[in-house]
mmCIF file of C-alpha atoms in Angstrom:
data_model
loop_
_atom_site.group_PDB
_atom_site.id
_atom_site.type_symbol
_atom_site.label_atom_id
_atom_site.label_comp_id
_atom_site.label_asym_id
_atom_site.label_seq_id
_atom_site.Cartn_x
_atom_site.Cartn_y
_atom_site.Cartn_z
ATOM 1 C CA MET S 157 -8.990 4.612 11.356
ATOM 2 C CA SER S 158 -6.620 7.313 12.597
ATOM 3 C CA PHE S 159 -3.760 9.378 11.485
ATOM 4 C CA GLN S 160 -1.213 10.895 13.642
ATOM 5 C CA PHE S 161 0.970 13.620 11.954
ATOM 6 C CA ASN S 162 4.305 13.604 13.973
ATOM 7 C CA CYS S 163 7.454 15.464 13.381
ATOM 8 C CA LYS S 164 9.499 12.961 11.446
ATOM 9 C CA GLN S 165 6.806 10.674 9.994
ATOM 10 C CA ASN S 166 3.124 10.059 10.027
ATOM 11 C CA HIS S 167 1.387 7.118 11.674
ATOM 12 C CA PHE S 168 -1.649 5.378 10.183
ATOM 13 C CA LYS S 169 -3.763 2.894 12.272
ATOM 14 C CA TYR S 170 -6.765 0.951 10.814
ATOM 15 C CA TYR S 171 -9.126 -0.729 13.191
ATOM 16 C CA SER S 172 -12.706 -1.553 12.330
ATOM 17 C CA LYS S 173 -15.517 -3.510 14.007
ATOM 18 C CA ILE S 174 -17.415 -3.540 10.635
ATOM 19 C CA ASN S 175 -16.697 -6.771 8.823
ATOM 20 C CA GLY S 176 -17.681 -7.987 5.342
ATOM 21 C CA ARG S 177 -20.414 -10.412 4.404
ATOM 22 C CA ALA S 178 -21.110 -12.417 1.249
ATOM 23 C CA ASP S 179 -24.086 -14.793 1.422
ATOM 24 C CA ASP S 180 -23.497 -16.721 4.723
ATOM 25 C CA GLN S 181 -19.887 -15.995 4.880
ATOM 26 C CA ILE S 182 -18.362 -13.164 7.231
ATOM 27 C CA PHE S 183 -15.022 -11.696 6.397
ATOM 28 C CA SER S 184 -13.186 -10.208 9.310
ATOM 29 C CA ASN S 185 -10.928 -7.132 8.849
ATOM 30 C CA SER S 186 -7.305 -7.400 9.649
ATOM 31 C CA HIS S 187 -6.188 -4.514 11.809
ATOM 32 C CA PHE S 188 -2.893 -2.693 11.315
ATOM 33 C CA GLU S 189 -0.812 0.134 11.892
ATOM 34 C CA ILE S 190 2.127 1.529 9.908
ATOM 35 C CA ASP S 191 4.515 4.452 9.878
ATOM 36 C CA LEU S 192 4.408 6.613 6.674
ATOM 37 C CA PRO S 193 6.646 9.292 5.154
ATOM 38 C CA LYS S 194 5.717 13.064 5.808
ATOM 39 C CA ASN S 195 4.244 15.226 3.097
ATOM 40 C CA LEU S 196 1.329 13.182 2.121
ATOM 41 C CA ASN S 197 -0.780 14.625 -0.634
ATOM 42 C CA ASN S 198 -3.650 12.123 -0.853
ATOM 43 C CA TRP S 199 -4.740 8.893 0.566
ATOM 44 C CA MET S 200 -7.671 6.584 -0.323
ATOM 45 C CA LEU S 201 -9.067 3.240 0.594
ATOM 46 C CA ILE S 202 -10.423 0.859 -2.027
ATOM 47 C CA ASN S 203 -11.470 -2.619 -0.840
ATOM 48 C CA ASN S 204 -8.536 -3.770 1.365
ATOM 49 C CA ARG S 205 -6.033 -1.487 -0.402
ATOM 50 C CA TYR S 206 -4.680 1.559 1.198
ATOM 51 C CA TYR S 207 -3.283 4.081 -1.132
ATOM 52 C CA PHE S 208 -0.825 6.895 0.077
ATOM 53 C CA GLU S 209 0.247 9.241 -2.553
ATOM 54 C CA TYR S 210 3.220 11.841 -2.313
ATOM 55 C CA ASP S 211 4.581 14.362 -4.653
ATOM 56 C CA TYR S 212 5.149 13.266 -8.328
ATOM 57 C CA ASN S 213 2.690 10.231 -8.128
ATOM 58 C CA GLN S 214 5.128 8.405 -5.751
ATOM 59 C CA ILE S 215 2.630 5.902 -4.159
ATOM 60 C CA ILE S 216 2.669 3.514 -1.070
ATOM 61 C CA LEU S 217 -0.088 0.881 -1.502
ATOM 62 C CA VAL S 218 -0.600 -1.305 1.615
ATOM 63 C CA TYR S 219 -2.631 -4.429 0.826
ATOM 64 C CA ILE S 220 -4.100 -6.179 3.908
ATOM 65 C CA PRO S 221 -6.350 -9.200 3.139
ATOM 66 C CA PHE S 222 -9.339 -10.367 5.263
ATOM 67 C CA LYS S 223 -8.241 -12.725 8.063
ATOM 68 C CA GLU S 224 -10.178 -15.681 6.391
ATOM 69 C CA GLU S 225 -8.032 -15.361 3.156
ATOM 70 C CA ASP S 226 -5.835 -18.587 3.026
ATOM 71 C CA LYS S 227 -2.378 -17.109 2.430
ATOM 72 C CA ASN S 228 0.715 -18.174 4.111
ATOM 73 C CA GLU S 229 2.906 -15.682 5.994
ATOM 74 C CA GLY S 230 6.562 -16.155 5.430
ATOM 75 C CA VAL S 231 9.668 -14.009 5.820
ATOM 76 C CA TRP S 232 9.518 -10.293 4.978
ATOM 77 C CA GLN S 233 11.312 -9.552 1.689
ATOM 78 C CA VAL S 234 11.711 -7.046 -1.112
ATOM 79 C CA VAL S 235 10.837 -8.230 -4.577
ATOM 80 C CA ASP S 236 10.577 -6.468 -7.878
ATOM 81 C CA LEU S 237 7.199 -5.362 -9.077
ATOM 82 C CA GLU S 238 6.838 -6.957 -12.281
ATOM 83 C CA GLU S 239 5.693 -4.378 -15.039
ATOM 84 C CA GLU S 240 2.620 -6.465 -15.997
ATOM 85 C CA LYS S 241 1.245 -6.362 -12.522
ATOM 86 C CA ILE S 242 1.459 -2.556 -12.186
ATOM 87 C CA PHE S 243 -1.892 -2.130 -13.765
ATOM 88 C CA SER S 244 -3.516 -4.740 -11.461
ATOM 89 C CA TYR S 245 -2.153 -2.983 -8.335
ATOM 90 C CA MET S 246 -2.750 0.715 -9.487
ATOM 91 C CA TYR S 247 -5.718 0.836 -11.862
ATOM 92 C CA ASP S 248 -8.454 1.318 -9.317
ATOM 93 C CA TYR S 249 -6.703 4.108 -7.657
ATOM 94 C CA TRP S 250 -5.592 5.670 -10.951
ATOM 95 C CA SER S 251 -9.102 5.691 -12.343
ATOM 96 C CA GLU S 252 -10.522 7.252 -9.137
ATOM 97 C CA MET S 253 -8.038 10.012 -9.348
ATOM 98 C CA LYS S 254 -8.776 10.337 -12.965
ATOM 99 C CA TYR S 255 -5.040 10.062 -14.056
ATOM 100 C CA ASN S 256 -4.054 9.325 -17.490
ATOM 101 C CA ASP S 257 -3.779 5.553 -18.016
ATOM 102 C CA ASN S 258 -0.799 6.114 -20.407
ATOM 103 C CA ARG S 259 1.402 7.325 -17.415
ATOM 104 C CA LEU S 260 0.436 4.245 -15.696
ATOM 105 C CA ASN S 261 1.776 2.038 -18.657
ATOM 106 C CA THR S 262 4.993 3.860 -18.996
ATOM 107 C CA LEU S 263 7.509 3.178 -16.424
ATOM 108 C CA ASN S 264 9.951 5.895 -15.493
ATOM 109 C CA LEU S 265 13.429 4.511 -15.425
ATOM 110 C CA LYS S 266 14.574 6.759 -12.615
ATOM 111 C CA ARG S 267 11.817 5.544 -10.441
ATOM 112 C CA VAL S 268 11.710 2.322 -8.222
ATOM 113 C CA ASN S 269 8.825 -0.034 -8.214
ATOM 114 C CA LYS S 270 9.142 -2.717 -5.460
ATOM 115 C CA ILE S 271 6.919 -4.907 -3.159
ATOM 116 C CA TYR S 272 7.774 -5.542 0.490
ATOM 117 C CA THR S 273 5.917 -8.724 1.354
ATOM 118 C CA ASN S 274 5.685 -11.663 3.601
ATOM 119 C CA GLY S 275 3.458 -13.654 1.164
ATOM 120 C CA LYS S 276 0.120 -12.563 2.989
ATOM 121 C CA TYR S 277 0.519 -8.807 3.301
ATOM 122 C CA GLU S 278 2.091 -6.555 0.692
ATOM 123 C CA ILE S 279 3.372 -3.065 0.526
ATOM 124 C CA VAL S 280 3.958 -1.775 -2.814
ATOM 125 C CA LEU S 281 6.402 1.217 -3.416
ATOM 126 C CA PHE S 282 5.365 2.517 -6.923
ATOM 127 C CA ASN S 283 6.941 5.130 -8.933
ATOM 128 C CA VAL S 284 9.330 6.124 -5.898
ATOM 129 C CA LYS S 285 12.268 8.458 -6.640
ATOM 130 C CA GLU S 286 15.501 6.622 -6.212
ATOM 131 C CA LYS S 287 16.688 9.180 -3.523
ATOM 132 C CA ASN S 288 13.534 8.271 -1.498
ATOM 133 C CA PHE S 289 13.438 4.549 -1.814
ATOM 134 C CA HIS S 290 15.567 3.421 1.084
ATOM 135 C CA ARG S 291 14.034 5.895 3.254
ATOM 136 C CA TYR S 292 10.381 5.040 2.353
ATOM 137 C CA LEU S 293 11.262 1.233 2.641
ATOM 138 C CA ASP S 294 12.784 1.674 6.134
ATOM 139 C CA ILE S 295 9.686 3.504 7.314
ATOM 140 C CA VAL S 296 7.060 0.997 6.037
ATOM 141 C CA LYS S 297 8.891 -1.780 7.500
ATOM 142 C CA THR S 298 7.335 -0.752 10.831
ATOM 143 C CA ILE S 299 3.983 -2.320 9.810
ATOM 144 C CA ARG S 300 2.203 -4.407 12.385
ATOM 145 C CA VAL S 301 -0.825 -6.422 11.670
ATOM 146 C CA ASN S 302 -3.222 -7.772 14.425
#
């Protein structure tokens, strides 16, 4: 893993030669790189989910499955993050950070919750201020997966 802190945005690159194993099956990591907004407050890796947190609990979650996961790649698109799915995406991080669960269950109407996905890879923009949404989205569209 590497982080480059540049003038206009940050650059995160994940590359690992360490793969997962369950019984006789080996799971190969997908390698990726992505630009991220400046002013990162915290980041964390939980399973195949990469969480990047900014002020006021604005979070970018990057989900990159193992190469063996059978999901079809399609055209990248922005879709709504359904309220009932927020918990499944955010709970592990929320718990690890010891945040109040009630805040996770209450949507802020002045915040944006969207998923940028191609069907296989997902980038969740959670609780992003409206004024930051388009800038954050344009930045994360730089994702490259190998």
